[in-house]
mmCIF file of C-alpha atoms in Angstrom:
data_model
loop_
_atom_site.group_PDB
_atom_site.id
_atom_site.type_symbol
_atom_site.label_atom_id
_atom_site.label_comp_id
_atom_site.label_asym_id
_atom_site.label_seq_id
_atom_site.Cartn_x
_atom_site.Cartn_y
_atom_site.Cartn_z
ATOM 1 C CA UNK A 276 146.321 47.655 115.515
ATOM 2 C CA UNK A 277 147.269 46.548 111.936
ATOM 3 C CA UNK A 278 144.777 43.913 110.180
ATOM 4 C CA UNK A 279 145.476 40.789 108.323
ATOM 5 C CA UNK A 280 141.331 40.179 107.479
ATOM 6 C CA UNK A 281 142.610 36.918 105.145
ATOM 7 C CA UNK A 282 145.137 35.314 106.832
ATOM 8 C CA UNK A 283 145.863 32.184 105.153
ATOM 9 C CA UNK A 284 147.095 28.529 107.030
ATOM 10 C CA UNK A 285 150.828 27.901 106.530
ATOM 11 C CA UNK A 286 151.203 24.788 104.928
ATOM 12 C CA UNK A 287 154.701 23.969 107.182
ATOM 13 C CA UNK A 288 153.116 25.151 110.628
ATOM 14 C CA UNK A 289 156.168 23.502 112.998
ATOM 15 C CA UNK A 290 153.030 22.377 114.930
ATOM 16 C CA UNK A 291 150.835 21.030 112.295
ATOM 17 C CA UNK A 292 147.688 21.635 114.259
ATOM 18 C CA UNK A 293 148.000 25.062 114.929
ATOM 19 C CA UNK A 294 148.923 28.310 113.205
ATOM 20 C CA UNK A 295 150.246 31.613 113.899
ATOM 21 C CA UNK A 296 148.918 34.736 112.207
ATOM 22 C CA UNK A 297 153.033 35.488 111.472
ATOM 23 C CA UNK A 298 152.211 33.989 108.096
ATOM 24 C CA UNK A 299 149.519 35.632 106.985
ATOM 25 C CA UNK A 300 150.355 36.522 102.966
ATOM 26 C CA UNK A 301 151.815 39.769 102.196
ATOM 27 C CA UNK A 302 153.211 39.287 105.587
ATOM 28 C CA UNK A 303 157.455 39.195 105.685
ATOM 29 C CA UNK A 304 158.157 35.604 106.959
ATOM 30 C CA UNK A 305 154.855 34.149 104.643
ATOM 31 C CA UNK A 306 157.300 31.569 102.896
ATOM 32 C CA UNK A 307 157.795 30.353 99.226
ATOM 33 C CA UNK A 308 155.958 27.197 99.985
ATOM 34 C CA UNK A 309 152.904 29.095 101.714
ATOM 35 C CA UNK A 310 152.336 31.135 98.234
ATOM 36 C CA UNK A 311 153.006 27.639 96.021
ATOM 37 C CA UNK A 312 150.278 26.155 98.020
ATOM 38 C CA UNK A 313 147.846 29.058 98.205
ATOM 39 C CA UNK A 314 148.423 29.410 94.096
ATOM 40 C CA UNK A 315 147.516 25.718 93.292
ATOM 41 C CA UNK A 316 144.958 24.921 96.463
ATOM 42 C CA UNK A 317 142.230 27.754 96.576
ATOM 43 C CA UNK A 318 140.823 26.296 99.914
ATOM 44 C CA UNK A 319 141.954 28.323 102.830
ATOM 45 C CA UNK A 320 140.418 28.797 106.185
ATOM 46 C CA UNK A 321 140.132 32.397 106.537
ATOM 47 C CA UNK A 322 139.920 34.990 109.289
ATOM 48 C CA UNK A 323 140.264 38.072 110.569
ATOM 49 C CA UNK A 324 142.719 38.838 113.899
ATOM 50 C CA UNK A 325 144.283 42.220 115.025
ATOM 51 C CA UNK A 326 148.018 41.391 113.914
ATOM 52 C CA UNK A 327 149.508 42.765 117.061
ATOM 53 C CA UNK A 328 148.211 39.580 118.988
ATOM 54 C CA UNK A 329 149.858 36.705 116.386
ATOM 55 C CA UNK A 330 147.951 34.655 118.787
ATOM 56 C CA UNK A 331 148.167 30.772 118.004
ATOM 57 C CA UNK A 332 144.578 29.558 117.575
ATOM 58 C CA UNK A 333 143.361 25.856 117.655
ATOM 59 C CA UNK A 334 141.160 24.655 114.811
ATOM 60 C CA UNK A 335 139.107 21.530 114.297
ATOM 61 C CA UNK A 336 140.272 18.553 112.574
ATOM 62 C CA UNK A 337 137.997 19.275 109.672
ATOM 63 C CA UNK A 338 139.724 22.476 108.904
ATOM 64 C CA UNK A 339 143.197 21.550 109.520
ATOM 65 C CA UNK A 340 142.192 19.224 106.413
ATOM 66 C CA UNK A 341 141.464 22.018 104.342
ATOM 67 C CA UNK A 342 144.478 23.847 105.176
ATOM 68 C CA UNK A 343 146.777 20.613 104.085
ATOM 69 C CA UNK A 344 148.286 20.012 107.975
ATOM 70 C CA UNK A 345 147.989 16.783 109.765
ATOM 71 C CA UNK A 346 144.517 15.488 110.808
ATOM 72 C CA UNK A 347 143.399 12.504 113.135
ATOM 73 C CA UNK A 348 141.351 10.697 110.945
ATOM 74 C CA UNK A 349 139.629 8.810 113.936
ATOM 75 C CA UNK A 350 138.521 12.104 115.589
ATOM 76 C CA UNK A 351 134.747 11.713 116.645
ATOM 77 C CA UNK A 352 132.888 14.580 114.279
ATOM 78 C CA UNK A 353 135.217 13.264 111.058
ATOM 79 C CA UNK A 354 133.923 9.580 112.211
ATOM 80 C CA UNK A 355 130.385 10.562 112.440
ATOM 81 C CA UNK A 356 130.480 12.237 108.700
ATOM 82 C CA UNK A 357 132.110 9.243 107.255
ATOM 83 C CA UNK A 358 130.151 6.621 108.564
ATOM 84 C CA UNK A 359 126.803 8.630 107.339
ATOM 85 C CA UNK A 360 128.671 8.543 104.106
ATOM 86 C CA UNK A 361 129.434 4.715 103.922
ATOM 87 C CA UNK A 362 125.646 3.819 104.730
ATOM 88 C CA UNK A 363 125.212 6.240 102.090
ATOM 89 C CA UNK A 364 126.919 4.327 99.739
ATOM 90 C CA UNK A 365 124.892 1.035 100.770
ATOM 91 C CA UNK A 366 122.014 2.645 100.090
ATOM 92 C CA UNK A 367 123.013 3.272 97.074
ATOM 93 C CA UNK A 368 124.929 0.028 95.655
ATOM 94 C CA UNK A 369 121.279 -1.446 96.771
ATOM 95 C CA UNK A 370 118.839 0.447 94.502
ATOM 96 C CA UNK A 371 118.395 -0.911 90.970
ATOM 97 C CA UNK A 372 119.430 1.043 88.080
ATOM 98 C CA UNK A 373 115.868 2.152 86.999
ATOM 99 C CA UNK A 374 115.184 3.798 90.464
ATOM 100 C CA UNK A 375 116.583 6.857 89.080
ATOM 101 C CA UNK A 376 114.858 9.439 91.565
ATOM 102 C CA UNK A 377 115.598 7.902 94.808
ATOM 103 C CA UNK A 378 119.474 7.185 93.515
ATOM 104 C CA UNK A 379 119.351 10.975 92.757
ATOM 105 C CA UNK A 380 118.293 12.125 96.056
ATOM 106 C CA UNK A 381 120.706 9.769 98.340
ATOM 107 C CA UNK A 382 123.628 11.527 95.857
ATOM 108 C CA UNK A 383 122.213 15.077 96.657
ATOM 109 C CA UNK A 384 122.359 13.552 100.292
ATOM 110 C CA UNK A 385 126.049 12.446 99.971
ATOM 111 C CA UNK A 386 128.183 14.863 97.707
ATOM 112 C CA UNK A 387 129.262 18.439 98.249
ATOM 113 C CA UNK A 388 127.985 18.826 94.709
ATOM 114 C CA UNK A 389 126.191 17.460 91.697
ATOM 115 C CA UNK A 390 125.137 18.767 88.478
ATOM 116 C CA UNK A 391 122.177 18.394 86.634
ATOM 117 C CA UNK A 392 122.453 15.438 84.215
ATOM 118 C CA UNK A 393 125.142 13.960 85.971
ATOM 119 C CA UNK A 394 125.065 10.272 86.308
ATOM 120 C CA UNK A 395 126.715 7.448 87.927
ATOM 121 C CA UNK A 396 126.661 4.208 87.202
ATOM 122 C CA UNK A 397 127.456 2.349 91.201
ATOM 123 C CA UNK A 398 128.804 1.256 92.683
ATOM 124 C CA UNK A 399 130.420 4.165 94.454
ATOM 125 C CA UNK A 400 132.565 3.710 97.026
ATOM 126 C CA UNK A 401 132.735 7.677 98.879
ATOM 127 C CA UNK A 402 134.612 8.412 101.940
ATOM 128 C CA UNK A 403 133.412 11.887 103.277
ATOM 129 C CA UNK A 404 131.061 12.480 99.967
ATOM 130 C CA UNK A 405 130.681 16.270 101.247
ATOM 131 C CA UNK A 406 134.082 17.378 100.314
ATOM 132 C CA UNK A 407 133.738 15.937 96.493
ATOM 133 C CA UNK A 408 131.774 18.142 94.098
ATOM 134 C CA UNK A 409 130.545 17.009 90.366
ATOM 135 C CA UNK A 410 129.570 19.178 87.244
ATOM 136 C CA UNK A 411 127.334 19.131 84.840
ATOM 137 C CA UNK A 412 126.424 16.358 82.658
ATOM 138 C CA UNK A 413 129.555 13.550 83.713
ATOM 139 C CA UNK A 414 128.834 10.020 83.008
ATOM 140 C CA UNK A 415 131.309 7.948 85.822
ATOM 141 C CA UNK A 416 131.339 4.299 85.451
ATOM 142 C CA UNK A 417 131.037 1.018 87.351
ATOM 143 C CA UNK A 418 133.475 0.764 90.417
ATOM 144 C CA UNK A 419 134.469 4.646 91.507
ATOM 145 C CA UNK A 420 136.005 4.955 94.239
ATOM 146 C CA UNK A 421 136.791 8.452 95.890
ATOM 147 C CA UNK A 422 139.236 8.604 99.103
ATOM 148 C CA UNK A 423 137.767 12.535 99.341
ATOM 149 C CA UNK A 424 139.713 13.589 102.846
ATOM 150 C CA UNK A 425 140.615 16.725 100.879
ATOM 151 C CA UNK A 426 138.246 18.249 98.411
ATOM 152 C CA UNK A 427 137.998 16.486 95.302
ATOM 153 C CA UNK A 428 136.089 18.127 92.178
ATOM 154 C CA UNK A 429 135.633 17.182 88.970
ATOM 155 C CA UNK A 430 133.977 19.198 85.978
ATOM 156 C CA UNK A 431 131.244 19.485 83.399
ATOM 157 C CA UNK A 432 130.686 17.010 80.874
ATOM 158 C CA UNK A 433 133.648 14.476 81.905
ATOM 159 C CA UNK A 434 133.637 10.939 80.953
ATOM 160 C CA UNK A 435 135.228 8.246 83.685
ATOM 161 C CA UNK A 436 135.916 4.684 82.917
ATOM 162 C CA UNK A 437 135.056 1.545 85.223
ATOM 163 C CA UNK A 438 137.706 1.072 88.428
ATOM 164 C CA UNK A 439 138.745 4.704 88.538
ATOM 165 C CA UNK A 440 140.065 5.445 91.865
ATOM 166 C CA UNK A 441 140.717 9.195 93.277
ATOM 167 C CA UNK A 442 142.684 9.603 96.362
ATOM 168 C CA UNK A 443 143.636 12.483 98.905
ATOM 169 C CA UNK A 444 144.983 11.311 101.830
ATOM 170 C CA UNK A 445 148.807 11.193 102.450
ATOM 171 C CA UNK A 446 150.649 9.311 105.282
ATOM 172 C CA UNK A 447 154.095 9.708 106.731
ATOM 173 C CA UNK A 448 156.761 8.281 104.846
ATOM 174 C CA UNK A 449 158.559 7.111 108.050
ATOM 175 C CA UNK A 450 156.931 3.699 109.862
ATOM 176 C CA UNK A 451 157.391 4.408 113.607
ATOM 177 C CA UNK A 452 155.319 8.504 112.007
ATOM 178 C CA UNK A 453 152.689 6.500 110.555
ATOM 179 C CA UNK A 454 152.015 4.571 113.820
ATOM 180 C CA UNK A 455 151.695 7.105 115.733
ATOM 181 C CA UNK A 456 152.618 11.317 116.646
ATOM 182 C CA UNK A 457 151.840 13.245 119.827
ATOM 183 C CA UNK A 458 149.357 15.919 119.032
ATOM 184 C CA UNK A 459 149.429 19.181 121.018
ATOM 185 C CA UNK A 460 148.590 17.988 124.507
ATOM 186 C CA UNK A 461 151.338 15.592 124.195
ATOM 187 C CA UNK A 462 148.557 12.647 123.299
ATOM 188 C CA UNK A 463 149.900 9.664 121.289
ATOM 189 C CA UNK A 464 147.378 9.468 117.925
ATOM 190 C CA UNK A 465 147.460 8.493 114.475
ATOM 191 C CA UNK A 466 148.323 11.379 111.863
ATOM 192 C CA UNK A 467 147.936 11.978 108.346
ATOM 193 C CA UNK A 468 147.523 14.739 105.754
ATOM 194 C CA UNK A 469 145.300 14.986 102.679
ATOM 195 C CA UNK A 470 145.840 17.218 99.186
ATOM 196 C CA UNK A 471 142.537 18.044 96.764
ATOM 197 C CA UNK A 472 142.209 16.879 93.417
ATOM 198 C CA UNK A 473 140.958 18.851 90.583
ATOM 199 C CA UNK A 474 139.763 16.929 87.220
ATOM 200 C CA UNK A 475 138.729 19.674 84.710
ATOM 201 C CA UNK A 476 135.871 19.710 82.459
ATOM 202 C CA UNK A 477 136.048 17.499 79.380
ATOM 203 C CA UNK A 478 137.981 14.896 80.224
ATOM 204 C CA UNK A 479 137.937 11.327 79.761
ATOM 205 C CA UNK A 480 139.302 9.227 82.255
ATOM 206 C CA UNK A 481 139.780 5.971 81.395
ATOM 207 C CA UNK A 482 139.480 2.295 83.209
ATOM 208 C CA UNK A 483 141.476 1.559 85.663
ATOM 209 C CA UNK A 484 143.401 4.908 86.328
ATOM 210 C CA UNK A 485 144.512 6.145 90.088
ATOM 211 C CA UNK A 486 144.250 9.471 91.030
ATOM 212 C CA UNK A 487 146.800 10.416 93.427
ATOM 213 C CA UNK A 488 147.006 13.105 95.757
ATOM 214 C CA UNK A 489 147.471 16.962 94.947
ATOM 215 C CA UNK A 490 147.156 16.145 90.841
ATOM 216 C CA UNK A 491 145.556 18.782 88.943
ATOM 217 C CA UNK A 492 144.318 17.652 85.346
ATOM 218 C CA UNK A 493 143.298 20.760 82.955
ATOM 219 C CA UNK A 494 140.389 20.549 80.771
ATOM 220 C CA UNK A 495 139.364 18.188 77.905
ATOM 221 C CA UNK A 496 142.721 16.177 78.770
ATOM 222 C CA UNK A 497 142.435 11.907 77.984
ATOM 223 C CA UNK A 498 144.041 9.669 80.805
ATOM 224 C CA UNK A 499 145.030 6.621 79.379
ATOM 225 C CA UNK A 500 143.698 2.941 80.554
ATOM 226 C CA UNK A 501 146.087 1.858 84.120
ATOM 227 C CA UNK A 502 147.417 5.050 84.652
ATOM 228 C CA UNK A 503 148.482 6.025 88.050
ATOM 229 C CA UNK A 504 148.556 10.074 87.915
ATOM 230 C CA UNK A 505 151.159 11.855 89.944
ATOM 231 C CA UNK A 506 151.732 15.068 88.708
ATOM 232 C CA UNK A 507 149.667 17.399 87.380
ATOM 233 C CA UNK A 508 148.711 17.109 83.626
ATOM 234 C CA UNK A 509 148.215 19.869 81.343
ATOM 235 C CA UNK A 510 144.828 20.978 79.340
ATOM 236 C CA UNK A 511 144.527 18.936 75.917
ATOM 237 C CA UNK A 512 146.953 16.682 76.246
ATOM 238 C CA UNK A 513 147.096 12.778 76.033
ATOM 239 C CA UNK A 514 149.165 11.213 78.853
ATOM 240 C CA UNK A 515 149.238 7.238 79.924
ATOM 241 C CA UNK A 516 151.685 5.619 81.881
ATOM 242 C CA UNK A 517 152.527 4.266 85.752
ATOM 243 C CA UNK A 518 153.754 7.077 86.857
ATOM 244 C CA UNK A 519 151.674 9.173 83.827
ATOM 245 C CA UNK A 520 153.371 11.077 81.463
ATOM 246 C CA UNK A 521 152.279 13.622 78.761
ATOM 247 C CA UNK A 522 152.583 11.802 74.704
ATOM 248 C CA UNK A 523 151.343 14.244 73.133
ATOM 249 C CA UNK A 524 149.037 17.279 72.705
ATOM 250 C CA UNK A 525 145.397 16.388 71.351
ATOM 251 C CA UNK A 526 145.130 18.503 67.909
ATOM 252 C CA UNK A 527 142.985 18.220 64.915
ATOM 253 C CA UNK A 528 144.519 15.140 63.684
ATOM 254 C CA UNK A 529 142.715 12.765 66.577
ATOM 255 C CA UNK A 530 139.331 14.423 65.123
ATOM 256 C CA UNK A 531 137.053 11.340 63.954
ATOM 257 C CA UNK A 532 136.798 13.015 60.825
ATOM 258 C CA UNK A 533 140.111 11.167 59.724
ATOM 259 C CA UNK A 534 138.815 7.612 60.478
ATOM 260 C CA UNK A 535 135.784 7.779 57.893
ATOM 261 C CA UNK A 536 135.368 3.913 58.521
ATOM 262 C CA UNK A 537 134.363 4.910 61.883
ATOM 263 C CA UNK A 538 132.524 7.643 61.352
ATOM 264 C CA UNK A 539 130.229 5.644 58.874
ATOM 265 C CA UNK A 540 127.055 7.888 57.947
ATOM 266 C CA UNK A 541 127.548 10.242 61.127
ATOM 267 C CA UNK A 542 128.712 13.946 61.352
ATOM 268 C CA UNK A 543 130.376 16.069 63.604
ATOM 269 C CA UNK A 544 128.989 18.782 64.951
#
């Protein structure tokens, strides 16, 4: 029988926690908003099915998070990660600055991901920790807080400011959908969804900006102080606002080298 080996999760599945193998890629019905959401979200759960079953197969809350389908955020194994997490973040918040090694090791205990000369400042406030990963070399300030349902990762040599908030979790826009949907087996249960965040490698984000879900920011790109970041901002840019908006593009003429007086007797590299 004829082999999808990479069949990718719709993003539309008319039963949110299931999927058929009828939209695997390639495949004719694999719709416009599968390949959007493949293009911009390189997580996929991937497997490999003889086509001529297109049998519907159940998956665990975890992965229905990665494919960007509804969740139940109180299942047990997704409770169990996040409250390792939060006592994570205790642990944390309680260790003095100078106790650099044992801070270290409770991060390398927490994240997905952290790179070497990485440093943050606490406290932290993670929800799942595992799905968030962290370059090289990124200073993050006092007060982050990082809602990671979906993956969240940020890149080398960022700079983030003090109250910076990232978040991935979506809920229905409807009240009586937010209180509750019947899952499969016709249970009653609360629902939600969750979109990754990507922050690429250079940036500054300053104080006081929210993340929202989905937003992809390209490298060395400057958030501005309050802003709450909807869409997706372009690489070397300058963008502020609630809801953000690109100013302008960062060029030569924001090099310190035109403000001598704060220069003084440095040089740039």
């Amino acid at each position: 029988a004829e082999s999808y080996s990479n069949a990718r999760l719709p993003l539309c599945s008319p039963t949110t926690h299931l999927y058929s193998f009828y939209n695997a890629p390639n495949s004719p019905v694999d719709s416009i908003a599968n390949q959007h959401y493949r293009r911009k979200h390189p997580c996929f759960i991937t497997t490999s099915v003889p086509f001529a079953e297109r049998r519907i197969i159940t998956m665990k809350e975890e992965e229905k998070i990665a494919a960007g389908i509804l969740f139940c955020p109180t299942d047990e194994e997704l409770k169990k990660i996040k409250l390792k997490t939060h006592n994570l973040n205790v642990d944390f918040n309680n260790l003095h600055e100078d106790e650099k090694q044992k801070r270290w090791e409770i991060l390398n205990k927490m994240l997905g991901e952290i790179g070497e000369g990485s440093f943050l400042q606490g406290p932290i406030t993670f929800h799942y920790g595992k799905h968030t990963k962290i370059g090289k070399h990124t200073f993050i300030n006092f007060n982050f807080t990082v809602q990671d349902d979906a993956s969240v990762i940020i890149g080398d040599h960022c700079d983030i400011g003090p109250n910076v908030t990232i978040v991935t979790p979506l809920h229905p826009m409807l009240a009586n959908e937010r209180r509750s949907l019947c899952d499969k087996d016709g249970n009653k249960k609360r629902l939600c969804y969750a979109e990754p965040v990507k922050i690429g490698s250079g940036c500054w984000i300053c104080a006081n900006v929210i993340i929202c879900p989905g937003v992809v920011i390209g490298n060395n790109t400057v958030v501005g102080a309050g802003s709450v970041v909807t869409r997706d901002i372009p690489a070397n840019s300058f963008a502020a606002g609630a809801p953000c908006k690109v100013i302008r593009a960062l060029t030569q003429a924001d090099s310190l080298k035109r403000k001598p007086e704060i220069l003084a007797d440095n040089q740039i590299l």
